[in-house]
């Protein structure tokens, strides 16, 4: 792993503090990538994260297209490849566990260069790379930002108020920075009609780099082996009208999941029984964030906070990595003119974001079949597709949109 803060990355004659003190809210993929690149460009980043440590949890996420270039330039691509899930394939099962159809993972691969990695492993690798180049405050959150001439005054839940040159919200779909600097979430979040929950369970189904998937009308549950088969992840999706709940109340979210899956077959009762003690519980709506402007004065947003494409796009992590890289590069090139940097960042990213968000809109329509007939049709397709002549062409066409969207931005070589 390359060292984060290299003297070579700094503008000649400028110290780190002169380049600017930047507060980053959120130590997820976006915030950590940004901390890494800002540090390399000679800025002085401080990362505040609400959780007591970088958050584990979540299912596998994909890094593809331009994001592979970002990881490669940060010197972490080898570590990411080493930690990739290596999932070999998947089997669809009925409510009684009968196997319906199996598919090999190579089937439907968008690009063999992609890296599929458990989100927590990605966060660990990014944190190691970005650790020494930034100050970290865990277990705290921004509560307010106020722009004053030449700076931003920031208040925290716990820490004393501080002043920064710039503030960047990398704090995800329910961004606090967005709420205090731009307005309530309801103005920007677009619900796509379903919820997602993920938690870690023992791999007691004996899955060997494999996934089992059960689909019922309006619902799906996947169990996938993770971390070299030492554990598994249970992944629940369910269609629903918007639900009222507290984003930070895990008990309430677990009750919602129990209600949504009450009376379902297969391994579902057993998985739900294990949920209460399961590590890394994650629950969220499947939503996008759509904003006309990601910046206001000295504050801007990166990753899900500004342009969450939703898990249905499979591109949230790649957008976060690329967005952080582009933002850091624009700040470096703008020589202290943050307005020009933020404008350049949005100009370069806007079309890339729009194309990747569009993937999810198409997927939302067919992601969870709503009726038994739709499920039956899907199963017939899954059973016959591997034997169809021309299946490669069908799959190439099916993945073409993602492949093109993932590469729809050019990254200039970072001078840092
Ligand atoms: C625990 C977890 C599990 C996830 N699991 C999945 C998954 O299974 N599938 C999927 O498609 N996507 C998942 N996501 C979302 C996915 O990681 C993102 O879409 C994508 O990687 C973009 O990353 P991001 O850094 O912009 O946002 P995120 O990954 O959401 O990271 C945001 C970070 O900000 C922190 N944060 C939030 N509020 C505050 C605050 N007020 N102050 C300080 N810090 C704050 C969060 O704790 C988190 O560390 C998950 C996110 C989290 C946090």
Coordinates of C-alpha atoms and ligand atoms in Angstrom, one line a residue:
X1 CA 0.0 0.0 0.0
X2 CA 1.4 3.4 -0.9
X3 CA 1.9 6.0 1.8
X4 CA -1.0 8.4 1.8
X5 CA 0.8 11.7 2.3
X6 CA 3.7 12.0 0.0
X7 CA 5.8 15.1 -0.3
X8 CA 5.7 14.6 -4.0
X9 CA 1.9 15.1 -3.9
X10 CA 2.1 18.6 -2.4
X11 CA 2.1 21.8 -4.4
X12 CA 5.6 23.3 -4.3
X13 CA 6.0 25.8 -1.5
X14 CA 2.7 25.0 0.2
X15 CA 2.4 23.3 3.6
X16 CA -0.5 21.0 4.3
X17 CA -2.3 23.6 6.4
X18 CA -1.9 26.2 3.7
X19 CA -3.5 23.9 1.2
X20 CA -6.5 23.8 3.5
X21 CA -8.1 22.1 6.5
X22 CA -10.9 20.0 5.3
X23 CA -13.5 18.3 7.4
X24 CA -15.0 15.1 5.9
X25 CA -18.1 13.8 7.6
X26 CA -18.3 10.0 7.2
X27 CA -15.6 7.2 7.1
X28 CA -17.3 5.1 4.4
X29 CA -15.9 4.4 0.9
X30 CA -16.4 8.0 -0.2
X31 CA -15.0 9.7 2.9
X32 CA -11.9 7.5 3.2
X33 CA -11.1 7.7 -0.5
X34 CA -11.4 11.5 -0.2
X35 CA -9.2 11.6 2.9
X36 CA -6.6 9.5 1.1
X37 CA -6.4 11.7 -2.0
X38 CA -6.7 15.1 -0.2
X39 CA -3.8 14.1 2.0
X40 CA -1.8 13.0 -1.0
X41 CA -2.5 16.4 -2.6
X42 CA -1.2 18.2 0.5
X43 CA -4.5 19.1 2.2
X44 CA -5.1 18.5 5.9
X45 CA -8.2 16.3 6.2
X46 CA -10.1 15.6 9.4
X47 CA -12.6 12.7 9.2
X48 CA -15.5 12.6 11.7
X49 CA -17.5 9.3 11.8
X50 CA -20.6 8.7 13.9
X51 CA -19.7 5.0 14.5
X52 CA -17.0 4.2 17.1
X53 CA -14.8 2.7 14.4
X54 CA -15.0 2.2 10.6
X55 CA -18.3 0.4 10.0
X56 CA -18.3 -3.2 9.1
X57 CA -21.4 -4.9 7.7
X58 CA -23.2 -4.9 4.4
X59 CA -23.1 -7.3 1.6
X60 CA -20.6 -7.4 -1.3
X61 CA -20.2 -4.3 -3.3
X62 CA -18.8 -3.9 -6.8
X63 CA -15.8 -1.8 -7.9
X64 CA -15.8 -1.5 -11.6
X65 CA -15.0 0.7 -14.6
X66 CA -13.3 4.0 -13.8
X67 CA -13.3 3.1 -10.0
X68 CA -10.8 0.3 -10.8
X69 CA -8.5 3.1 -12.1
X70 CA -8.9 5.1 -8.8
X71 CA -8.1 2.0 -6.7
X72 CA -5.1 1.3 -8.9
X73 CA -3.7 4.8 -8.6
X74 CA -4.2 4.7 -4.8
X75 CA -2.1 1.5 -4.8
X76 CA -4.8 -0.6 -3.2
X77 CA -6.0 -2.7 -6.2
X78 CA -3.9 -5.7 -5.2
X79 CA -5.3 -5.7 -1.7
X80 CA -8.8 -5.4 -3.0
X81 CA -8.3 -8.3 -5.4
X82 CA -6.9 -10.3 -2.6
X83 CA -10.0 -9.7 -0.5
X84 CA -12.5 -10.2 -3.3
X85 CA -15.5 -12.5 -2.5
X86 CA -14.6 -15.2 -5.1
X87 CA -18.3 -16.2 -5.3
X88 CA -18.5 -19.0 -7.8
X89 CA -22.2 -19.0 -8.5
X90 CA -25.8 -19.1 -7.2
X91 CA -28.7 -21.5 -6.8
X92 CA -32.4 -20.5 -6.7
X93 CA -34.4 -22.4 -4.2
X94 CA -38.1 -22.9 -3.4
X95 CA -39.8 -22.3 0.0
X96 CA -39.0 -26.0 0.8
X97 CA -35.4 -25.6 -0.2
X98 CA -35.7 -27.5 -3.5
X99 CA -33.1 -26.4 -6.1
X100 CA -34.7 -24.6 -9.1
X101 CA -31.8 -23.4 -11.2
X102 CA -28.1 -22.7 -10.7
X103 CA -25.9 -20.3 -12.4
X104 CA -22.2 -20.0 -12.5
X105 CA -20.8 -16.6 -11.5
X106 CA -19.1 -16.1 -14.8
X107 CA -22.5 -16.1 -16.2
X108 CA -23.6 -12.4 -16.3
X109 CA -20.2 -11.0 -15.3
X110 CA -20.1 -7.4 -16.4
X111 CA -16.3 -7.3 -16.8
X112 CA -13.7 -9.8 -15.5
X113 CA -11.6 -6.9 -14.2
X114 CA -14.4 -5.9 -11.7
X115 CA -13.8 -6.5 -8.0
X116 CA -16.6 -7.8 -5.8
X117 CA -15.7 -7.3 -2.2
X118 CA -17.5 -7.3 1.2
X119 CA -18.1 -3.6 2.0
X120 CA -16.5 -3.9 5.4
X121 CA -13.3 -5.3 3.8
X122 CA -13.2 -2.4 1.4
X123 CA -13.6 0.1 4.3
X124 CA -10.8 -1.7 6.2
X125 CA -8.4 -1.5 3.2
X126 CA -9.3 2.2 2.5
X127 CA -8.8 3.0 6.2
X128 CA -5.4 1.4 6.3
X129 CA -4.4 3.4 3.2
X130 CA -5.8 6.7 4.5
X131 CA -5.1 6.3 8.2
X132 CA -1.8 8.2 8.6
X133 CA -2.7 11.1 6.3
X134 CA -5.8 12.3 8.3
X135 CA -7.0 13.1 11.8
X136 CA -9.9 10.8 12.8
X137 CA -12.7 11.6 15.2
X138 CA -14.9 8.5 15.8
X139 CA -18.2 8.4 17.7
X140 CA -19.2 12.0 16.9
X141 CA -21.2 13.9 14.3
X142 CA -21.5 17.3 12.9
X143 CA -24.6 19.2 14.3
X144 CA -24.2 22.5 12.4
X145 CA -22.2 24.4 9.8
X146 CA -22.1 28.1 9.5
X147 CA -20.1 29.9 6.8
X148 CA -18.1 32.9 8.0
X149 CA -15.7 35.0 5.8
X150 CA -13.0 32.6 4.5
X151 CA -14.1 29.6 6.6
X152 CA -16.8 27.3 8.0
X153 CA -17.6 27.1 11.7
X154 CA -18.6 23.6 12.6
X155 CA -20.4 22.3 15.8
X156 CA -20.3 18.7 16.9
X157 CA -22.4 16.5 19.2
X158 CA -19.4 15.9 21.4
X159 CA -16.3 17.7 20.3
X160 CA -15.8 21.4 20.8
X161 CA -16.7 23.7 17.8
X162 CA -13.9 24.0 15.2
X163 CA -13.2 26.0 12.1
X164 CA -12.3 24.5 8.7
X165 CA -11.6 25.9 5.3
X166 CA -14.0 23.4 3.7
X167 CA -16.6 20.8 4.8
X168 CA -17.4 17.8 2.8
X169 CA -20.4 15.5 3.5
X170 CA -19.5 11.9 2.8
X171 CA -22.0 10.6 5.3
X172 CA -24.3 8.5 3.1
X173 CA -27.9 8.5 2.1
X174 CA -29.1 10.2 5.4
X175 CA -26.3 12.8 5.3
X176 CA -26.2 15.2 8.2
X177 CA -24.1 17.7 6.3
X178 CA -26.7 17.7 3.5
X179 CA -29.5 18.2 6.1
X180 CA -27.8 21.2 7.8
X181 CA -26.3 22.8 4.7
X182 CA -28.9 22.1 1.9
X183 CA -32.2 21.1 3.6
X184 CA -34.2 18.1 4.7
X185 CA -33.7 14.7 3.1
X186 CA -37.3 14.6 1.8
X187 CA -36.3 17.3 -0.8
X188 CA -33.6 15.1 -2.3
X189 CA -34.3 11.4 -1.6
X190 CA -36.3 9.4 -4.2
X191 CA -37.6 6.1 -2.8
X192 CA -37.5 3.2 -5.3
X193 CA -40.2 1.1 -3.6
X194 CA -38.2 -1.4 -1.5
X195 CA -36.1 -2.0 1.6
X196 CA -32.8 -3.8 2.0
X197 CA -31.4 -5.5 5.1
X198 CA -28.1 -7.3 5.5
X199 CA -26.6 -9.1 8.5
X200 CA -23.9 -11.6 9.2
X201 CA -24.8 -15.2 10.1
X202 CA -22.8 -18.4 10.6
X203 CA -22.1 -20.3 7.4
X204 CA -24.1 -23.2 8.7
X205 CA -25.6 -24.0 5.3
X206 CA -22.0 -25.0 4.3
X207 CA -21.9 -22.7 1.3
X208 CA -18.6 -22.9 -0.6
X209 CA -18.2 -19.6 -2.3
X210 CA -21.8 -19.9 -3.2
X211 CA -25.2 -18.1 -2.9
X212 CA -28.7 -19.5 -2.3
X213 CA -31.6 -17.3 -3.3
X214 CA -35.3 -17.6 -2.5
X215 CA -37.8 -15.4 -4.2
X216 CA -41.5 -14.9 -3.0
X217 CA -43.9 -12.3 -4.4
X218 CA -42.5 -8.9 -3.4
X219 CA -39.6 -10.4 -1.4
X220 CA -36.2 -12.0 -1.9
X221 CA -33.7 -13.5 0.6
X222 CA -30.1 -14.4 -0.3
X223 CA -27.6 -16.2 1.8
X224 CA -24.1 -15.9 0.5
X225 CA -20.8 -17.2 2.0
X226 CA -18.3 -14.5 2.8
X227 CA -14.7 -14.0 4.0
X228 CA -13.4 -17.4 2.7
X229 CA -16.6 -19.3 3.8
X230 CA -15.9 -18.5 7.4
X231 CA -19.2 -16.6 7.7
X232 CA -22.3 -15.8 5.6
X233 CA -24.4 -12.8 4.8
X234 CA -28.2 -12.9 4.9
X235 CA -29.6 -10.3 2.5
X236 CA -33.3 -9.4 2.5
X237 CA -35.2 -7.2 0.0
X238 CA -38.9 -6.4 0.3
X239 CA -41.2 -4.2 -1.7
X240 CA -43.2 -1.8 0.5
X241 CA -44.8 1.6 0.6
X242 CA -42.5 4.0 2.4
X243 CA -42.2 3.1 6.1
X244 CA -41.9 5.6 9.0
X245 CA -39.0 4.6 11.3
X246 CA -35.9 5.9 13.1
X247 CA -32.7 5.4 11.0
X248 CA -30.8 4.9 14.1
X249 CA -33.1 2.5 16.0
X250 CA -31.9 -1.0 15.1
X251 CA -34.6 -2.7 17.2
X252 CA -37.4 -1.0 15.3
X253 CA -35.8 -1.9 12.0
X254 CA -35.5 -5.5 13.0
X255 CA -39.2 -5.5 13.9
X256 CA -40.1 -4.2 10.4
X257 CA -38.1 -7.0 8.8
X258 CA -39.8 -9.6 11.0
X259 CA -43.2 -8.2 10.0
X260 CA -42.4 -8.1 6.3
X261 CA -41.1 -11.8 6.3
X262 CA -43.6 -13.3 8.8
X263 CA -44.9 -16.7 7.7
X264 CA -42.3 -17.1 4.9
X265 CA -40.7 -20.5 4.2
X266 CA -37.2 -21.8 3.5
X267 CA -34.5 -20.7 6.0
X268 CA -36.2 -17.4 6.7
X269 CA -37.6 -18.1 10.3
X270 CA -34.1 -19.4 11.3
X271 CA -32.4 -16.4 9.8
X272 CA -34.7 -14.0 11.5
X273 CA -34.2 -15.8 14.8
X274 CA -30.4 -15.3 14.4
X275 CA -30.9 -11.6 13.5
X276 CA -31.2 -10.1 17.0
X277 CA -27.6 -11.1 17.9
X278 CA -26.2 -10.8 14.4
X279 CA -23.2 -8.6 13.9
X280 CA -23.2 -5.8 11.3
X281 CA -27.0 -5.3 11.0
X282 CA -27.8 -2.9 8.2
X283 CA -31.3 -1.8 7.1
X284 CA -32.2 1.0 4.7
X285 CA -34.6 2.0 2.0
X286 CA -33.6 1.5 -1.6
X287 CA -33.5 5.2 -2.6
X288 CA -31.6 7.6 -4.8
X289 CA -30.4 11.1 -4.0
X290 CA -31.1 13.7 -6.7
X291 CA -29.8 17.2 -6.3
X292 CA -29.3 20.1 -8.8
X293 CA -26.3 21.3 -6.9
X294 CA -23.9 19.3 -4.7
X295 CA -22.2 22.4 -3.4
X296 CA -23.2 25.5 -1.4
X297 CA -20.5 28.0 -0.5
X298 CA -17.6 26.1 1.2
X299 CA -19.6 22.9 1.6
X300 CA -20.0 20.0 -0.9
X301 CA -21.1 16.4 -0.9
X302 CA -19.5 13.2 -2.2
X303 CA -20.8 9.7 -2.7
X304 CA -24.3 8.6 -1.5
X305 CA -24.7 11.9 0.4
X306 CA -24.9 13.8 -2.9
X307 CA -25.8 11.3 -5.6
X308 CA -26.7 7.9 -4.1
X309 CA -27.7 5.7 -7.1
X310 CA -29.2 3.0 -4.8
X311 CA -28.1 -0.6 -4.4
X312 CA -30.1 -1.5 -7.5
X313 CA -27.5 0.2 -9.6
X314 CA -24.6 -1.8 -8.3
X315 CA -22.7 1.4 -8.8
X316 CA -22.9 3.2 -5.4
X317 CA -19.4 2.3 -4.3
X318 CA -17.8 3.0 -7.7
X319 CA -19.5 6.5 -7.9
X320 CA -18.2 7.2 -4.3
X321 CA -14.6 6.2 -5.2
X322 CA -14.6 8.2 -8.5
X323 CA -16.4 11.2 -7.0
X324 CA -13.8 11.4 -4.2
X325 CA -11.0 11.2 -6.7
X326 CA -12.4 13.8 -9.0
X327 CA -13.2 16.2 -6.2
X328 CA -9.7 15.9 -4.7
X329 CA -8.1 16.5 -8.1
X330 CA -10.3 19.5 -8.8
X331 CA -9.4 21.0 -5.4
X332 CA -5.8 20.4 -6.1
X333 CA -5.9 22.0 -9.5
X334 CA -8.0 25.0 -8.4
X335 CA -5.2 26.5 -6.3
X336 CA -7.4 27.6 -3.4
X337 CA -10.4 28.6 -5.5
X338 CA -12.9 26.2 -3.9
X339 CA -15.8 27.6 -6.0
X340 CA -14.0 26.7 -9.2
X341 CA -13.1 23.3 -7.8
X342 CA -16.7 22.5 -6.8
X343 CA -18.0 23.6 -10.2
X344 CA -15.4 21.5 -12.0
X345 CA -16.2 18.5 -9.8
X346 CA -19.9 18.7 -10.7
X347 CA -19.3 19.4 -14.3
X348 CA -17.1 16.4 -14.7
X349 CA -19.3 14.0 -12.6
X350 CA -22.8 15.0 -13.6
X351 CA -23.3 12.9 -16.7
X352 CA -21.4 9.9 -15.1
X353 CA -23.8 10.1 -12.1
X354 CA -26.9 10.4 -14.3
X355 CA -26.0 7.4 -16.4
X356 CA -25.3 5.2 -13.3
X357 CA -28.4 6.4 -11.5
X358 CA -30.5 5.5 -14.6
X359 CA -29.4 1.8 -14.3
X360 CA -31.3 1.5 -11.0
X361 CA -34.5 3.0 -12.4
X362 CA -34.6 0.2 -15.0
X363 CA -33.7 -2.5 -12.5
X364 CA -36.3 -1.3 -9.9
X365 CA -39.1 -2.4 -12.3
X366 CA -38.0 -6.0 -12.5
X367 CA -35.8 -6.6 -9.4
X368 CA -38.4 -8.3 -7.3
X369 CA -41.2 -10.2 -9.1
X370 CA -44.5 -9.2 -7.6
X371 CA -46.6 -12.3 -8.5
X372 CA -46.2 -16.1 -8.5
X373 CA -46.6 -16.0 -12.3
X374 CA -43.7 -13.5 -12.7
X375 CA -41.6 -15.7 -10.4
X376 CA -42.5 -18.8 -12.5
X377 CA -41.5 -17.0 -15.7
X378 CA -38.2 -15.8 -14.1
X379 CA -37.4 -19.4 -13.0
X380 CA -38.1 -20.8 -16.5
X381 CA -35.7 -18.2 -18.0
X382 CA -33.1 -19.0 -15.4
X383 CA -33.4 -22.7 -16.1
X384 CA -33.2 -22.4 -19.9
X385 CA -30.8 -19.5 -20.4
X386 CA -27.6 -21.5 -19.8
X387 CA -28.5 -23.9 -22.6
X388 CA -29.6 -21.3 -25.2
X389 CA -27.4 -20.8 -28.3
X390 CA -26.3 -17.2 -28.4
X391 CA -26.5 -16.9 -24.6
X392 CA -23.3 -15.0 -24.6
X393 CA -24.7 -12.4 -26.9
X394 CA -27.9 -12.1 -24.7
X395 CA -25.7 -11.5 -21.6
X396 CA -23.4 -9.1 -23.3
X397 CA -26.4 -7.0 -24.3
X398 CA -27.8 -7.3 -20.8
X399 CA -24.6 -6.0 -19.2
X400 CA -23.6 -3.5 -21.9
X401 CA -25.5 -0.6 -20.2
X402 CA -23.7 -1.1 -16.9
X403 CA -20.3 -1.6 -18.6
X404 CA -20.7 1.6 -20.5
X405 CA -22.0 3.7 -17.6
X406 CA -19.2 2.5 -15.3
X407 CA -16.6 3.8 -17.8
X408 CA -18.5 7.0 -18.8
X409 CA -15.8 9.3 -17.3
X410 CA -12.2 10.0 -18.2
X411 CA -9.8 10.3 -15.3
X412 CA -6.7 12.4 -16.0
X413 CA -3.5 11.0 -14.4
X414 CA -3.3 12.4 -10.9
X415 CA -0.2 14.6 -10.5
X416 CA -0.1 13.7 -6.8
Ligands
LIG1 C1 -23.0 -0.4 7.3 C2 -23.4 -0.2 5.9 C3 -23.7 -1.3 5.1 C4 -24.0 -1.1 3.8 N1 -24.4 -2.2 3.1 C5 -24.7 -2.1 1.8 C6 -25.1 -3.2 1.0 O1 -25.2 -4.3 1.6 N2 -25.4 -3.1 -0.3 C7 -25.3 -1.9 -0.9 O2 -25.5 -1.8 -2.1 N3 -24.9 -0.8 -0.2 C8 -24.6 -0.9 1.1 N4 -24.3 0.3 1.8 C9 -24.2 1.5 1.1 C10 -22.9 1.5 0.3 O3 -21.8 1.3 1.1 C11 -22.8 2.9 -0.4 O4 -23.8 3.0 -1.3 C12 -21.5 3.2 -1.2 O5 -20.4 2.4 -0.8 C13 -21.2 4.6 -1.2 O6 -20.5 4.9 0.0 P1 -20.5 6.3 0.8 O7 -19.2 6.4 1.5 O8 -21.0 7.4 0.0 O9 -21.7 6.0 1.9 P2 -21.8 5.0 3.1 O10 -21.2 3.7 2.7 O11 -23.2 5.0 3.5 O12 -20.9 5.6 4.2 C14 -21.3 6.7 5.0 C15 -20.5 6.8 6.3 O13 -20.9 7.9 7.0 C16 -21.2 7.6 8.3 N5 -22.2 8.6 8.8 C17 -23.5 8.6 8.7 N6 -24.0 9.7 9.3 C18 -23.0 10.3 9.9 C19 -22.9 11.5 10.7 N7 -24.0 12.2 11.0 N8 -21.7 11.9 11.1 C20 -20.6 11.1 10.8 N9 -20.6 10.0 10.1 C21 -21.8 9.6 9.6 C22 -21.7 6.2 8.3 O14 -21.6 5.5 9.5 C23 -20.8 5.6 7.2 O15 -19.6 5.1 7.8 C24 -24.0 0.2 3.2 C25 -23.7 1.3 4.0 C26 -23.4 1.1 5.3 C27 -23.0 2.4 6.1

